XYZ file of C-alpha atoms in Angstrom:
459
model
C 0.809 -45.696 45.579
C -0.619 -42.354 46.651
C -4.315 -41.607 45.991
C -3.345 -39.014 43.375
C -1.021 -41.300 41.399
C -2.566 -43.013 38.379
C -1.621 -46.670 37.891
C 0.886 -47.486 35.176
C -0.631 -48.978 32.043
C -0.519 -52.743 31.860
C 1.335 -54.604 29.126
C -2.018 -55.365 27.569
C -2.955 -51.673 27.494
C 0.427 -50.778 26.006
C 0.062 -53.453 23.331
C -3.438 -52.215 22.512
C -2.165 -48.624 22.191
C 0.635 -49.681 19.852
C -1.740 -51.753 17.729
C -4.190 -48.856 17.471
C -1.426 -46.393 16.480
C -0.141 -48.865 13.888
C -3.657 -49.089 12.440
C -3.875 -45.288 12.300
C -0.477 -45.073 10.574
C -1.457 -47.741 8.045
C -5.059 -46.651 7.473
C -5.758 -46.898 3.753
C -9.293 -45.609 3.878
C -9.911 -41.946 4.550
C -10.495 -40.977 8.154
C -12.869 -38.348 9.482
C -11.561 -36.092 6.731
C -10.563 -37.474 3.320
C -7.186 -36.583 1.824
C -8.920 -34.388 -0.736
C -10.913 -32.654 1.988
C -7.742 -32.231 4.041
C -5.916 -30.496 1.195
C -8.898 -28.196 0.645
C -9.165 -27.489 4.391
C -5.493 -26.531 4.629
C -5.813 -24.188 1.670
C -8.962 -22.637 3.117
C -7.242 -22.129 6.490
C -4.396 -20.320 4.734
C -6.873 -17.993 3.055
C -8.865 -17.341 6.226
C -5.806 -16.698 8.387
C -4.233 -13.649 6.781
C -1.305 -12.394 8.787
C 0.722 -9.237 8.448
C 4.242 -9.259 9.874
C 6.286 -6.097 9.474
C 9.779 -5.482 10.814
C 9.875 -2.220 12.773
C 12.444 -0.293 14.819
C 12.775 -1.362 18.453
C 11.358 2.025 19.472
C 8.010 1.000 17.959
C 7.644 -2.148 20.052
C 4.529 -1.865 22.199
C 5.153 -3.019 25.768
C 8.816 -3.920 25.261
C 11.845 -1.899 26.321
C 15.613 -2.082 26.713
C 16.550 -1.767 30.355
C 18.719 1.259 30.967
C 21.235 -0.469 33.251
C 21.756 -3.810 31.442
C 20.423 -3.219 27.944
C 18.287 -6.367 28.320
C 15.118 -6.473 26.225
C 12.073 -7.160 28.402
C 8.284 -6.928 28.390
C 6.731 -4.328 30.676
C 4.642 -7.041 32.406
C 7.749 -8.979 33.385
C 6.228 -12.051 31.696
C 6.562 -13.769 28.304
C 10.345 -13.790 27.741
C 13.426 -11.573 27.758
C 16.616 -11.276 25.702
C 19.829 -10.855 27.663
C 23.487 -11.688 27.200
C 25.283 -14.933 28.008
C 28.997 -15.585 28.560
C 29.900 -19.159 27.628
C 32.937 -21.377 28.104
C 32.711 -24.833 26.557
C 34.924 -27.742 25.529
C 32.413 -28.691 22.808
C 33.058 -27.401 19.294
C 35.858 -25.362 17.756
C 35.353 -22.165 19.794
C 36.155 -22.458 23.529
C 34.578 -19.164 24.692
C 32.114 -16.620 23.395
C 29.325 -14.238 24.318
C 25.876 -14.051 22.739
C 22.294 -12.863 23.204
C 19.908 -15.570 24.353
C 16.160 -15.873 24.901
C 15.259 -16.452 28.537
C 11.736 -17.859 28.921
C 11.513 -19.626 32.285
C 7.816 -20.452 31.919
C 6.903 -24.031 31.080
C 4.320 -24.053 28.298
C 1.983 -26.811 27.168
C 2.269 -28.538 23.812
C -0.523 -31.077 23.634
C -2.209 -33.294 21.056
C -5.631 -34.803 21.737
C -6.164 -38.400 20.592
C -9.653 -39.750 19.857
C -10.822 -42.965 18.228
C -13.264 -42.963 15.326
C -14.442 -46.450 14.342
C -11.550 -47.874 16.339
C -8.885 -45.802 14.539
C -7.017 -43.149 16.574
C -7.116 -39.626 15.129
C -5.024 -36.645 16.181
C -6.630 -33.234 16.706
C -4.358 -30.848 14.796
C -4.634 -27.078 14.670
C -4.072 -24.746 11.725
C -2.140 -21.935 13.397
C -0.388 -18.825 12.083
C 2.861 -17.795 13.741
C 4.639 -14.488 13.052
C 7.976 -16.178 12.357
C 6.678 -18.797 9.901
C 7.877 -18.149 6.388
C 4.450 -19.171 5.052
C 2.198 -18.002 7.893
C -0.057 -20.936 8.763
C 1.274 -24.387 9.639
C -0.146 -27.476 11.333
C 0.363 -27.313 15.092
C -0.661 -29.308 18.178
C -4.162 -29.089 19.633
C -2.754 -26.762 22.304
C 0.387 -24.700 21.879
C 0.568 -22.149 24.659
C 3.019 -20.566 27.045
C 1.972 -20.083 30.647
C 1.532 -16.354 29.967
C -0.768 -17.261 27.072
C -3.042 -19.600 28.963
C -3.106 -17.349 32.036
C -4.160 -14.594 29.581
C -1.514 -12.076 30.649
C -1.966 -10.525 27.188
C -5.688 -9.986 27.857
C -6.678 -12.168 24.922
C -9.215 -14.957 24.508
C -9.006 -18.313 26.269
C -6.922 -21.169 24.835
C -9.227 -23.806 23.367
C -9.046 -27.401 24.669
C -6.681 -26.363 27.471
C -8.574 -28.303 30.151
C -7.962 -31.565 28.280
C -4.292 -31.161 29.229
C -4.357 -29.238 32.498
C -6.936 -31.647 33.933
C -6.692 -34.919 31.971
C -9.074 -37.706 32.905
C -7.600 -40.626 34.893
C -5.925 -43.146 32.586
C -6.104 -40.839 29.558
C -2.458 -39.727 29.381
C -0.445 -41.403 26.611
C 2.654 -39.198 27.033
C 3.578 -36.388 29.415
C 7.224 -35.271 29.500
C 9.206 -32.042 29.768
C 11.364 -31.502 26.694
C 13.923 -28.840 25.816
C 14.019 -26.488 22.864
C 16.979 -25.043 20.916
C 19.923 -24.915 23.324
C 21.805 -22.408 21.197
C 18.988 -19.837 21.276
C 17.057 -20.548 24.507
C 18.352 -20.623 28.076
C 16.969 -23.692 29.889
C 13.729 -23.575 27.869
C 11.320 -26.461 28.449
C 7.793 -27.304 27.408
C 5.406 -29.964 28.629
C 4.853 -32.347 25.697
C 1.535 -34.193 26.132
C -0.669 -36.657 24.281
C -4.040 -37.289 25.905
C -6.957 -39.541 24.938
C -10.305 -37.768 24.793
C -13.883 -38.870 24.204
C -16.685 -37.919 21.815
C -17.418 -34.771 23.806
C -14.306 -33.200 22.212
C -15.132 -31.963 18.724
C -13.004 -30.185 16.132
C -13.449 -26.405 16.079
C -13.119 -24.172 13.043
C -9.317 -24.201 12.854
C -8.967 -27.826 13.974
C -9.190 -31.192 12.219
C -9.085 -34.862 13.234
C -6.372 -36.590 11.172
C -5.111 -40.161 11.075
C -1.454 -40.775 11.762
C -1.068 -41.726 8.094
C -2.320 -38.298 7.041
C -0.019 -36.501 9.466
C 2.921 -38.622 8.294
C 2.194 -37.686 4.674
C 2.199 -33.984 5.596
C 5.551 -34.434 7.373
C 7.065 -35.198 3.980
C 6.112 -31.742 2.663
C 8.087 -28.541 3.190
C 6.884 -26.216 5.959
C 3.520 -27.841 6.703
C 3.903 -29.462 10.163
C 5.389 -27.046 12.677
C 8.161 -27.705 15.185
C 5.860 -27.949 18.191
C 3.742 -30.640 16.531
C 6.852 -32.567 15.513
C 8.264 -32.682 19.039
C 4.951 -33.871 20.519
C 4.605 -36.539 17.827
C 8.045 -37.896 18.763
C 6.658 -38.646 22.240
C 4.118 -41.113 20.842
C 5.150 -44.680 21.646
C 6.793 -46.176 18.556
C 4.171 -48.353 16.911
C 6.530 -49.947 14.356
C 6.813 -53.393 15.884
C 9.086 -54.560 13.069
C 11.900 -52.326 14.391
C 10.942 -51.783 18.030
C 9.695 -55.126 19.257
C 12.851 -57.035 18.437
C 16.138 -57.707 20.201
C 19.496 -56.963 18.667
C 20.565 -53.470 19.752
C 24.286 -52.922 19.194
C 24.673 -51.722 22.789
C 22.770 -52.616 25.934
C 20.414 -50.073 27.482
C 22.800 -49.741 30.426
C 25.682 -48.972 28.061
C 23.681 -46.250 26.319
C 22.659 -44.653 29.625
C 26.247 -44.851 30.848
C 27.475 -43.187 27.640
C 25.048 -40.269 28.111
C 25.997 -39.910 31.779
C 29.700 -39.987 30.944
C 29.356 -37.263 28.320
C 27.405 -35.105 30.799
C 30.052 -35.654 33.478
C 33.039 -35.059 31.201
C 31.857 -32.137 29.061
C 32.487 -28.766 30.643
C 30.063 -25.937 29.886
C 29.998 -22.781 31.981
C 27.357 -20.089 31.389
C 27.050 -16.691 33.063
C 24.161 -14.296 32.361
C 25.374 -10.800 31.470
C 23.735 -7.617 30.285
C 22.811 -7.507 26.615
C 24.639 -4.178 26.363
C 27.814 -5.837 27.696
C 27.811 -8.716 25.188
C 31.144 -8.665 23.357
C 31.074 -9.068 19.586
C 27.498 -7.853 19.231
C 26.149 -4.415 18.371
C 22.785 -2.754 18.617
C 21.267 -0.183 16.276
C 17.726 1.109 15.871
C 16.518 -2.074 14.143
C 18.693 -5.027 15.147
C 21.002 -6.584 17.675
C 23.502 -8.402 15.470
C 26.923 -10.029 15.398
C 29.708 -7.719 14.263
C 30.717 -10.166 11.502
C 27.153 -10.890 10.409
C 27.249 -14.472 11.699
C 24.772 -16.586 13.666
C 21.583 -14.518 14.070
C 20.088 -11.112 14.802
C 17.394 -9.967 17.202
C 14.736 -7.915 15.401
C 11.365 -6.323 16.197
C 8.103 -7.107 14.397
C 4.589 -5.723 14.413
C 1.929 -8.392 13.859
C -1.765 -8.477 13.040
C -3.676 -11.742 12.806
C -7.372 -12.518 12.789
C -7.019 -16.024 14.238
C -4.961 -15.558 17.404
C -5.887 -14.994 21.043
C -4.823 -11.368 20.460
C -5.571 -9.702 17.125
C -2.498 -7.427 17.036
C 0.748 -7.168 18.969
C 4.469 -6.499 18.614
C 7.427 -8.532 19.840
C 11.109 -9.317 19.348
C 12.108 -12.326 17.224
C 15.438 -14.050 16.718
C 16.327 -14.171 13.004
C 18.938 -16.821 12.071
C 21.473 -16.125 9.343
C 21.534 -19.068 6.950
C 19.586 -22.308 6.661
C 20.296 -25.035 9.186
C 21.098 -28.675 8.478
C 20.005 -31.560 10.699
C 21.030 -34.920 9.243
C 20.650 -38.438 10.597
C 22.565 -41.518 9.477
C 20.630 -44.810 9.675
C 22.073 -48.279 9.195
C 21.135 -51.845 10.009
C 23.129 -53.857 12.525
C 22.254 -57.559 12.427
C 19.055 -56.595 10.635
C 18.036 -53.995 13.246
C 17.970 -50.314 12.226
C 20.162 -47.967 14.277
C 20.580 -44.186 14.197
C 23.875 -42.365 14.745
C 23.346 -39.778 17.487
C 25.775 -37.190 18.811
C 26.059 -36.172 22.462
C 25.862 -32.392 22.087
C 26.747 -29.800 24.726
C 24.803 -26.583 24.102
C 24.914 -23.469 26.266
C 21.183 -23.399 26.939
C 20.704 -27.048 27.920
C 19.609 -27.663 31.486
C 21.456 -31.012 31.557
C 24.646 -29.899 29.727
C 24.344 -32.630 27.075
C 21.458 -33.965 24.992
C 21.549 -36.337 22.041
C 21.350 -34.608 18.686
C 21.434 -35.712 15.046
C 24.558 -37.025 13.348
C 25.110 -33.509 11.942
C 23.477 -30.341 13.256
C 24.822 -27.001 12.090
C 24.416 -23.924 9.956
C 27.291 -24.377 7.531
C 27.685 -20.636 6.889
C 28.824 -20.180 10.492
C 31.828 -22.445 9.828
C 32.900 -20.959 6.487
C 35.643 -18.829 8.101
C 37.106 -21.828 9.958
C 39.495 -24.477 8.559
C 37.839 -27.733 7.425
C 39.306 -29.558 10.439
C 37.001 -27.436 12.626
C 33.838 -28.268 10.681
C 31.319 -30.658 12.268
C 32.204 -34.355 11.883
C 30.372 -36.103 9.031
C 29.366 -32.814 7.357
C 31.242 -33.680 4.171
C 29.843 -37.234 4.229
C 26.306 -35.831 4.458
C 26.972 -33.534 1.510
C 28.384 -36.423 -0.537
C 25.502 -38.808 0.230
C 22.599 -36.360 0.305
C 21.419 -37.101 -3.227
C 20.423 -40.572 -2.029
C 18.600 -39.400 1.120
C 15.353 -41.181 1.984
C 14.063 -37.979 3.633
C 15.032 -34.419 2.721
C 12.474 -31.801 3.752
C 12.726 -28.086 4.572
C 11.043 -27.432 7.925
C 10.463 -24.344 10.055
C 11.684 -23.936 13.592
C 9.455 -22.369 16.263
C 7.542 -19.507 14.644
C 6.621 -17.766 17.874
C 10.216 -16.816 18.694
C 12.207 -17.190 15.460
C 11.806 -15.307 12.182
C 12.091 -17.420 9.009
C 14.163 -20.055 10.818
C 14.502 -22.946 8.373
C 16.435 -26.198 8.464
C 16.915 -29.015 5.990
C 16.034 -32.246 7.790
C 17.766 -35.168 6.100
C 17.782 -38.935 6.719
C 20.415 -40.995 4.924
C 20.714 -44.774 4.930
C 24.378 -45.794 5.103
C 26.407 -48.984 4.998
C 28.711 -50.378 7.666
C 31.748 -48.514 6.401
C 30.802 -45.321 8.306
C 33.023 -45.361 11.419
C 32.269 -43.786 14.788
C 34.810 -40.944 14.851
C 34.741 -40.124 18.566
C 33.112 -40.886 21.912
C 30.579 -38.138 21.185
C 28.791 -40.476 18.726
C 26.951 -43.755 19.196
C 24.614 -46.040 17.247
C 21.262 -46.327 19.069
C 18.349 -48.588 18.151
C 14.762 -47.268 17.695
C 13.633 -49.201 20.768
C 16.271 -47.420 22.839
C 15.315 -44.055 21.321
C 11.692 -44.771 22.205
C 12.691 -45.463 25.798
C 14.818 -42.288 26.062
C 11.918 -40.186 24.797
C 9.842 -41.190 27.807
C 12.129 -39.033 29.944
C 13.177 -35.382 29.892
C 16.296 -33.909 28.321
C 17.674 -36.907 26.445
C 17.015 -36.051 22.767
C 17.188 -32.455 21.588
C 14.458 -30.831 19.516
C 16.244 -31.408 16.187
C 16.711 -35.109 16.954
C 13.061 -35.375 17.975
C 11.982 -33.945 14.618
C 14.131 -36.553 12.850
C 12.669 -39.360 14.972
C 9.191 -38.197 13.940
C 10.325 -38.008 10.312
C 11.890 -41.473 10.421
C 8.676 -42.986 11.765
C 6.732 -41.300 8.969
C 8.574 -43.202 6.230
């Protein structure tokens, strides 16, 4: 072991972590902040974080421009992100080839949640943060949610609070640290560092921050548009504390079989992507206010002017991707020999770095399939619609508010019986223990599946 490599946690340390998280998830008594105080704090944060977001013509974007040669939309600094075109050929889905705009943000940001014990009960340091794309402004985010341009202060703004907890974590303090992808249909090879780090009493909650038990966070996950996407993906990287479903044998498939299935889908799916100029992107048009699909499908790229009193920069302008329609991410859950399993789909998306990641049973925006015959619709979509009234989880949640405008998806968990067949080799039943293991590594579960894992643990 090199001098800079921290030792792996022992089985005893792992067991102690799981027991502590289970206690936090089951805590009946109020934590640092009571439930009543939490509700009042959230409402106060909404009032004290007024945000104005106004759509403007591209010509009014400050610091952004369309390149003359390619038509790509870029920031004058060369940092943050750009929007260019992408030519795609894929054997996944009903359309074998297409072109589209895509967000290219090669920087790896930090999404981190600080974990601190109060009276032996772990609490999570959550941030009330306004994002320009959030439909309701302020949502609950991780302790740190920052791109590299943000924390290097390319924008000239104030420093990111608590950043050193994650850039320089104390030895033995890291609970989770893994690179995870974001939306493969809208981002090209986008990754963020998802971190959970233990901290000591020297770390206190600032004005827009609060220490919450896992039970309190789980309760907020069952409300529409309260916990943001970045918090949900980090929470999925917590080790699964539910020993009743994780610490038992009985997975339908061995771990080797699941890994082999993922590898086979990555080897057999064919996805080819070629960056092209935004101006050369077939099927898309640009006017003074939008870059949009000629048939009104999928999404548009728009410009917004933003002012906010609680951000590193008080006012700025930027492009945002605005989806057309509300997404659906649905997960089937059933018991096999008494052990819960989830039905995951090996999805090939143009922006994935590893070609394929595991997604929910159904992941789509149904409006984008309306012009296609039912045989081309996503498998299980009709079953989800038929069974949705009995869902154990059905919550409307926002996607990333820093890049997407009013991007909403219904996240749904449905318990099913054994009569649901596996319709193709793209689908497999995976146990929670196996999901927990896959989440320790990069690029195995996509961001929608990670939200549903977090939601499932919250029940």
